[in-house]
Coordinates of C-alpha atoms and ligand atoms in Angstrom, one line a residue:
M1 CA 5.6 -12.9 -41.8
P2 CA 4.2 -9.6 -40.6
A3 CA 6.0 -6.7 -42.1
E4 CA 6.9 -5.4 -38.7
S5 CA 6.9 -7.6 -35.6
P6 CA 6.8 -5.6 -32.3
A7 CA 9.9 -6.0 -30.1
V8 CA 9.7 -8.0 -26.9
A9 CA 11.0 -5.7 -24.2
P10 CA 13.1 -7.1 -21.3
L11 CA 10.8 -7.8 -18.4
R12 CA 11.9 -4.9 -16.2
E13 CA 11.4 -2.4 -19.1
F14 CA 8.0 -4.0 -19.8
I15 CA 6.9 -3.6 -16.2
R16 CA 8.1 0.0 -16.1
A17 CA 6.2 0.9 -19.3
L18 CA 2.9 -0.4 -17.8
P19 CA 0.8 2.5 -16.6
K20 CA -0.2 1.4 -13.1
A21 CA -1.1 2.4 -9.5
E22 CA 0.5 1.9 -6.1
T23 CA -2.5 1.7 -3.8
H24 CA -1.0 0.4 -0.5
L25 CA 1.9 2.5 0.6
H26 CA 2.6 3.8 4.1
M27 CA 4.6 7.0 4.0
E28 CA 6.4 6.4 7.2
G29 CA 7.3 2.9 6.0
A30 CA 8.7 4.3 2.8
C31 CA 11.0 6.8 4.5
P32 CA 14.0 7.4 2.3
F33 CA 17.2 6.2 4.1
E34 CA 19.1 9.2 2.8
L35 CA 16.8 11.5 4.8
L36 CA 17.4 9.5 8.0
Q37 CA 21.1 9.7 7.3
R38 CA 21.0 13.4 6.8
A39 CA 19.1 13.9 10.0
D40 CA 21.5 11.7 12.0
P41 CA 24.6 10.6 10.1
V42 CA 26.2 8.9 13.1
R43 CA 23.3 6.7 14.0
H44 CA 22.6 5.8 10.4
A45 CA 26.2 5.3 9.2
R46 CA 25.5 1.7 8.1
P47 CA 22.6 0.3 6.0
P48 CA 19.8 -1.1 8.3
V49 CA 20.1 -4.8 9.2
F50 CA 16.6 -5.4 7.7
W51 CA 18.0 -4.7 4.3
E52 CA 20.0 -7.9 4.3
E53 CA 18.8 -10.3 1.7
S54 CA 18.1 -13.1 4.1
F55 CA 16.5 -10.9 6.8
K56 CA 13.0 -11.9 8.1
Y57 CA 11.0 -10.3 10.8
T58 CA 10.3 -12.6 13.7
S59 CA 7.0 -10.9 14.5
F60 CA 4.8 -8.0 13.6
N61 CA 5.8 -6.5 17.0
Q62 CA 9.5 -6.6 16.1
F63 CA 8.6 -4.9 12.8
M64 CA 6.7 -2.2 14.6
D65 CA 9.5 -1.7 17.1
L66 CA 11.9 -1.2 14.3
Y67 CA 9.4 1.2 12.6
V68 CA 9.4 3.3 15.8
A69 CA 13.2 3.0 16.3
Y70 CA 14.0 4.2 12.8
C71 CA 11.2 6.6 11.9
G72 CA 9.5 7.5 15.2
E73 CA 11.7 10.6 15.6
F74 CA 11.8 11.6 11.9
F75 CA 8.2 12.5 11.1
T76 CA 8.0 15.6 13.3
S77 CA 6.7 18.2 10.8
A78 CA 4.9 18.8 7.6
E79 CA 8.2 19.7 6.0
R80 CA 9.6 16.2 6.9
Y81 CA 6.6 14.6 5.3
H82 CA 7.1 16.7 2.2
D83 CA 10.7 15.8 1.9
A84 CA 10.0 12.1 2.2
A85 CA 7.0 12.3 -0.1
R86 CA 9.1 14.1 -2.8
I87 CA 11.6 11.2 -3.0
V88 CA 9.0 8.4 -2.5
L89 CA 6.6 9.7 -5.2
A90 CA 9.4 10.4 -7.7
T91 CA 10.4 6.8 -7.3
C92 CA 6.8 5.7 -7.9
A93 CA 6.6 7.8 -11.1
A94 CA 9.9 6.5 -12.4
Q95 CA 8.4 3.0 -12.2
G96 CA 5.4 3.9 -14.3
C97 CA 2.9 4.8 -11.6
R98 CA 0.2 7.2 -12.7
Y99 CA -1.6 7.0 -9.4
V100 CA -0.4 6.6 -5.8
E101 CA -2.5 6.2 -2.7
T102 CA -0.5 6.7 0.4
S103 CA -1.4 6.8 4.1
F104 CA 0.2 8.5 7.0
H105 CA -0.2 7.4 10.6
L106 CA -2.8 9.9 12.0
P107 CA -1.7 9.8 15.7
T108 CA 1.7 11.1 14.6
L109 CA 0.0 14.5 14.6
L110 CA -0.6 14.3 18.3
S111 CA 3.0 15.2 19.0
M112 CA 3.5 17.7 16.1
K113 CA 2.8 21.4 15.9
D114 CA 1.7 21.3 12.3
T115 CA -1.9 20.4 11.6
G116 CA -3.3 17.5 9.7
P117 CA -4.4 19.7 6.7
E118 CA -0.8 21.2 6.6
V119 CA 0.7 17.7 6.6
I120 CA -1.6 16.5 3.8
R121 CA -1.0 19.6 1.7
A122 CA 2.8 19.2 2.2
I123 CA 2.5 15.5 1.0
K124 CA 0.4 16.5 -2.0
A125 CA 2.7 19.4 -3.0
A126 CA 5.4 16.8 -3.4
A127 CA 3.7 14.9 -6.2
P128 CA 5.5 15.1 -9.5
R129 CA 3.5 16.5 -12.5
G130 CA 1.2 13.9 -14.0
L131 CA 1.0 11.7 -10.9
E132 CA -2.4 11.5 -9.2
L133 CA -2.1 11.3 -5.5
R134 CA -4.6 10.5 -2.8
V135 CA -3.7 10.8 0.9
F136 CA -5.3 8.6 3.6
A137 CA -5.2 8.8 7.4
G138 CA -4.2 5.5 8.9
M139 CA -5.3 4.6 12.4
C140 CA -5.0 1.6 14.7
H141 CA -7.7 -0.5 16.4
D142 CA -7.1 1.4 19.7
T143 CA -6.6 5.0 18.3
Y144 CA -10.1 6.3 19.2
Q145 CA -9.5 7.3 22.8
G146 CA -8.4 10.5 24.6
A147 CA -6.9 13.1 22.2
G148 CA -6.9 10.4 19.5
K149 CA -10.7 10.4 19.5
D150 CA -10.9 14.2 18.9
L151 CA -8.2 13.9 16.2
V152 CA -10.1 11.2 14.3
D153 CA -13.4 13.2 14.5
D154 CA -11.7 16.3 13.3
A155 CA -9.9 14.5 10.4
L156 CA -13.2 13.6 8.8
S157 CA -13.9 17.2 8.2
W158 CA -10.5 18.0 6.5
P159 CA -11.2 18.7 2.8
E160 CA -7.6 17.7 2.0
L161 CA -8.1 14.1 3.3
D162 CA -9.1 11.5 0.7
G163 CA -9.8 8.5 2.9
I164 CA -9.1 6.5 6.0
D165 CA -7.4 3.2 6.6
L166 CA -7.2 0.8 9.6
H167 CA -3.7 -0.5 10.1
G168 CA -1.4 -1.6 12.9
C169 CA -1.7 -4.7 15.0
E170 CA -4.5 -6.7 13.5
D171 CA -5.2 -8.9 16.5
L172 CA -6.1 -6.1 18.8
P173 CA -9.9 -6.2 19.4
L174 CA -12.0 -4.5 16.7
E175 CA -13.8 -1.9 18.8
P176 CA -17.4 -0.8 18.3
W177 CA -16.4 2.8 17.4
T178 CA -14.7 1.6 14.2
G179 CA -17.9 0.8 12.2
E180 CA -19.5 4.1 13.2
V181 CA -16.4 6.2 12.2
W182 CA -16.1 4.3 8.9
A183 CA -19.7 5.0 8.1
R184 CA -19.3 8.7 9.1
A185 CA -16.2 9.0 7.0
R186 CA -18.1 7.8 3.9
R187 CA -20.9 10.2 4.6
A188 CA -18.2 12.9 4.7
G189 CA -17.1 11.9 1.2
K190 CA -14.0 9.9 2.3
F191 CA -13.0 6.6 0.8
T192 CA -12.7 3.8 3.4
K193 CA -10.5 0.8 3.4
A194 CA -8.9 -1.4 6.1
H195 CA -6.0 -3.9 6.7
A196 CA -7.3 -7.4 7.3
G197 CA -6.4 -10.9 6.4
E198 CA -2.7 -10.3 6.9
F199 CA -2.3 -11.8 10.3
M200 CA -5.9 -12.6 11.1
G201 CA -8.0 -15.1 9.2
A202 CA -10.9 -15.0 6.7
G203 CA -13.4 -14.7 9.6
F204 CA -11.8 -11.4 10.6
M205 CA -12.1 -10.2 7.0
E206 CA -15.8 -11.0 7.0
R207 CA -16.1 -8.9 10.2
I208 CA -14.3 -6.0 8.5
L209 CA -16.6 -6.3 5.5
D210 CA -19.7 -6.5 7.7
E211 CA -18.9 -3.9 10.4
L212 CA -16.8 -1.4 8.4
G213 CA -18.5 -1.7 5.0
V214 CA -15.3 -1.3 3.1
T215 CA -14.9 -2.3 -0.6
R216 CA -11.1 -2.6 -0.6
I217 CA -9.0 -4.6 1.8
E218 CA -5.3 -4.1 2.4
H219 CA -3.6 -7.6 2.1
G220 CA -6.6 -9.9 2.5
I221 CA -4.5 -12.9 1.6
R222 CA -5.9 -15.2 4.2
S223 CA -9.2 -15.2 2.3
V224 CA -7.8 -18.2 0.5
E225 CA -8.6 -20.2 3.7
S226 CA -12.3 -19.9 3.0
Q227 CA -14.2 -20.7 -0.1
A228 CA -17.2 -18.7 1.3
T229 CA -15.0 -15.6 1.8
L230 CA -13.6 -15.9 -1.7
A231 CA -17.1 -16.2 -3.2
R232 CA -18.1 -13.2 -1.2
L233 CA -15.1 -11.1 -2.5
R234 CA -16.0 -12.1 -6.0
R235 CA -19.7 -11.5 -5.6
E236 CA -19.3 -8.1 -4.0
G237 CA -16.3 -7.0 -6.2
I238 CA -14.1 -6.5 -3.2
A239 CA -10.5 -5.7 -4.3
L240 CA -7.4 -6.8 -2.4
D241 CA -4.3 -4.5 -2.3
V242 CA -1.7 -7.3 -1.9
C243 CA 1.9 -6.8 -1.0
P244 CA 3.6 -10.2 -1.6
L245 CA 7.2 -9.4 -0.7
S246 CA 6.0 -7.8 2.5
N247 CA 4.1 -11.0 3.4
V248 CA 7.3 -13.0 2.8
K249 CA 9.5 -10.8 4.9
L250 CA 7.0 -10.7 7.7
A251 CA 6.5 -14.5 7.3
V252 CA 2.7 -14.0 7.3
S253 CA 0.6 -17.1 7.7
G254 CA 3.5 -19.5 7.0
I255 CA 4.6 -17.9 3.8
R256 CA 8.3 -18.6 3.7
S257 CA 9.0 -17.7 0.1
M258 CA 7.2 -16.2 -2.9
A259 CA 6.5 -19.7 -4.2
D260 CA 4.2 -20.1 -1.2
H261 CA 2.3 -16.9 -1.8
P262 CA -1.5 -17.3 -2.4
I263 CA -1.8 -14.3 -4.8
R264 CA -1.7 -16.8 -7.7
R265 CA -4.7 -18.7 -6.2
L266 CA -6.5 -15.4 -5.5
F267 CA -5.9 -14.2 -9.1
D268 CA -7.0 -17.5 -10.6
A269 CA -10.1 -17.5 -8.4
G270 CA -11.2 -14.3 -10.1
I271 CA -10.5 -11.9 -7.2
T272 CA -9.5 -8.4 -8.1
V273 CA -5.9 -8.2 -6.8
T274 CA -3.4 -5.4 -7.1
V275 CA 0.2 -5.3 -5.9
S276 CA 2.0 -2.7 -3.9
S277 CA 5.1 -2.2 -1.9
D278 CA 3.6 -1.5 1.6
D279 CA 6.7 -0.3 3.5
P280 CA 9.6 -0.2 1.0
F281 CA 12.1 1.2 3.5
F282 CA 11.5 -1.7 6.0
L283 CA 11.1 -4.3 3.3
N284 CA 13.8 -3.2 0.9
N285 CA 11.5 -3.8 -2.1
T286 CA 10.1 -1.8 -5.0
L287 CA 6.9 -2.0 -6.9
T288 CA 8.8 -3.3 -9.9
Q289 CA 10.2 -6.1 -7.8
E290 CA 6.7 -7.1 -6.8
Y291 CA 5.7 -7.5 -10.4
E292 CA 8.9 -9.3 -11.2
A293 CA 8.3 -11.7 -8.4
L294 CA 4.8 -12.5 -9.7
H295 CA 6.4 -13.4 -13.0
R296 CA 9.5 -15.2 -11.8
D297 CA 8.1 -17.2 -8.8
L298 CA 4.4 -17.6 -9.6
G299 CA 4.4 -17.9 -13.3
F300 CA 2.4 -14.7 -14.1
S301 CA 2.6 -14.2 -17.8
R302 CA 3.1 -10.8 -19.3
S303 CA -0.6 -10.6 -20.2
E304 CA -1.4 -11.5 -16.6
L305 CA 0.9 -8.7 -15.3
V306 CA -1.1 -6.4 -17.6
R307 CA -4.3 -7.5 -15.9
V308 CA -2.8 -6.8 -12.4
A309 CA -1.8 -3.3 -13.6
E310 CA -5.3 -2.9 -15.0
N311 CA -6.8 -3.9 -11.7
S312 CA -4.7 -1.2 -10.0
L313 CA -6.0 1.4 -12.4
R314 CA -9.6 0.2 -11.9
V315 CA -9.5 0.7 -8.2
A316 CA -7.9 4.2 -8.4
L317 CA -10.0 7.0 -7.1
V318 CA -10.1 9.1 -10.3
P319 CA -12.8 10.4 -12.7
E320 CA -13.8 7.9 -15.4
H321 CA -12.2 9.9 -18.2
V322 CA -8.8 9.8 -16.5
R323 CA -9.1 6.0 -15.9
G324 CA -10.2 5.5 -19.5
A325 CA -7.2 7.3 -20.8
W326 CA -4.9 5.2 -18.6
L327 CA -6.6 2.0 -19.7
N328 CA -6.2 2.9 -23.4
E329 CA -2.5 3.6 -22.8
L330 CA -2.1 0.3 -20.9
A331 CA -3.7 -1.5 -23.9
D332 CA -1.3 0.2 -26.3
V333 CA 1.7 -0.7 -24.2
A334 CA 0.5 -4.3 -23.9
V335 CA 0.3 -4.7 -27.6
R336 CA 3.6 -2.9 -28.4
T337 CA 5.7 -4.7 -25.8
A338 CA 4.2 -8.0 -24.8
V339 CA 3.7 -10.1 -27.8
A340 CA 5.7 -13.0 -26.7
E341 CA 5.1 -14.8 -23.4
Ligands
ADE401 N1 1.5 -0.5 9.0 C1 2.6 -0.5 8.2 N2 2.8 -1.7 7.6 C2 1.8 -2.5 8.0 C3 1.4 -3.8 7.7 N3 2.1 -4.5 6.9 N4 0.3 -4.3 8.4 C4 -0.4 -3.5 9.2 N5 -0.1 -2.3 9.5 C5 1.0 -1.7 8.9
ZN402 ZN1 0.0 -1.9 4.9

């Protein structure tokens, strides 16, 4: 008998104690309901229908319509982004996040008097002490036209901006400007990533890799449909920022419940996967619940959850000494709290 056997923490406490990163989080989709209620108490007197346990979106368009209906009129200033980010980031930190990568929808700026740099600084000023935050500009397949084109070109020169992300309706055509802008962003020192393989298949992921040159894909779950794409992700060390509960609620590619989710197969195939909450206001989920669901529904052991947390720290955009300190801390927590499976 060892003199002292480490305690086995309850699962939720174990997950909270893991230093980890949330790398796929839309600020508008994380909008705290209390802020919407404060802004319009009559309209938001009741909890949203999409918070009901059994609620499923019928399509991505319905999801986007609700996005606009609930949040379209909220994000009208840098101050509003700041107020939302303060609550959202405190919630992340309380769940053990050391790093958050959040995006805001760039075209929102087209109808706002505050500038992009002001909005980004407002979001960054909301980060609690000890939380590393990177802010990305999200744009859609059809953003680069009219005033949107000038905005994208301008954004690449903002020192406050850490990266860009392609989001929105995945089945709109991938236009030729995208690859050129993604390459230009990297030359300007920005990190680039893109949503793919959520609604479109592995072939579209291959196009995103070829044409945009990204090394991280948001979702990317439909890569399981192609052994060649899986081999490529492994060979090129492409990481997938997966949001399992989001995929269930949006009924992506026939996923009706967590038991159907391919993240187990991706993980077992040696792909670098992380988990994130995507749009916690619209999905009624938390990062903790994402980890819990991996354990409960897909049989991820505690040491496998540690590996998922480790993946998230490995993709974080931080200096190596910061990552090293987090990884040491993660190893300590794993030993102290995860002895029994
Ligand atoms: N924007 C916000 N959530 C998204 C998702 N799940 N897919 C694509 N674009 C999004
Ligand atoms: Zn997303």
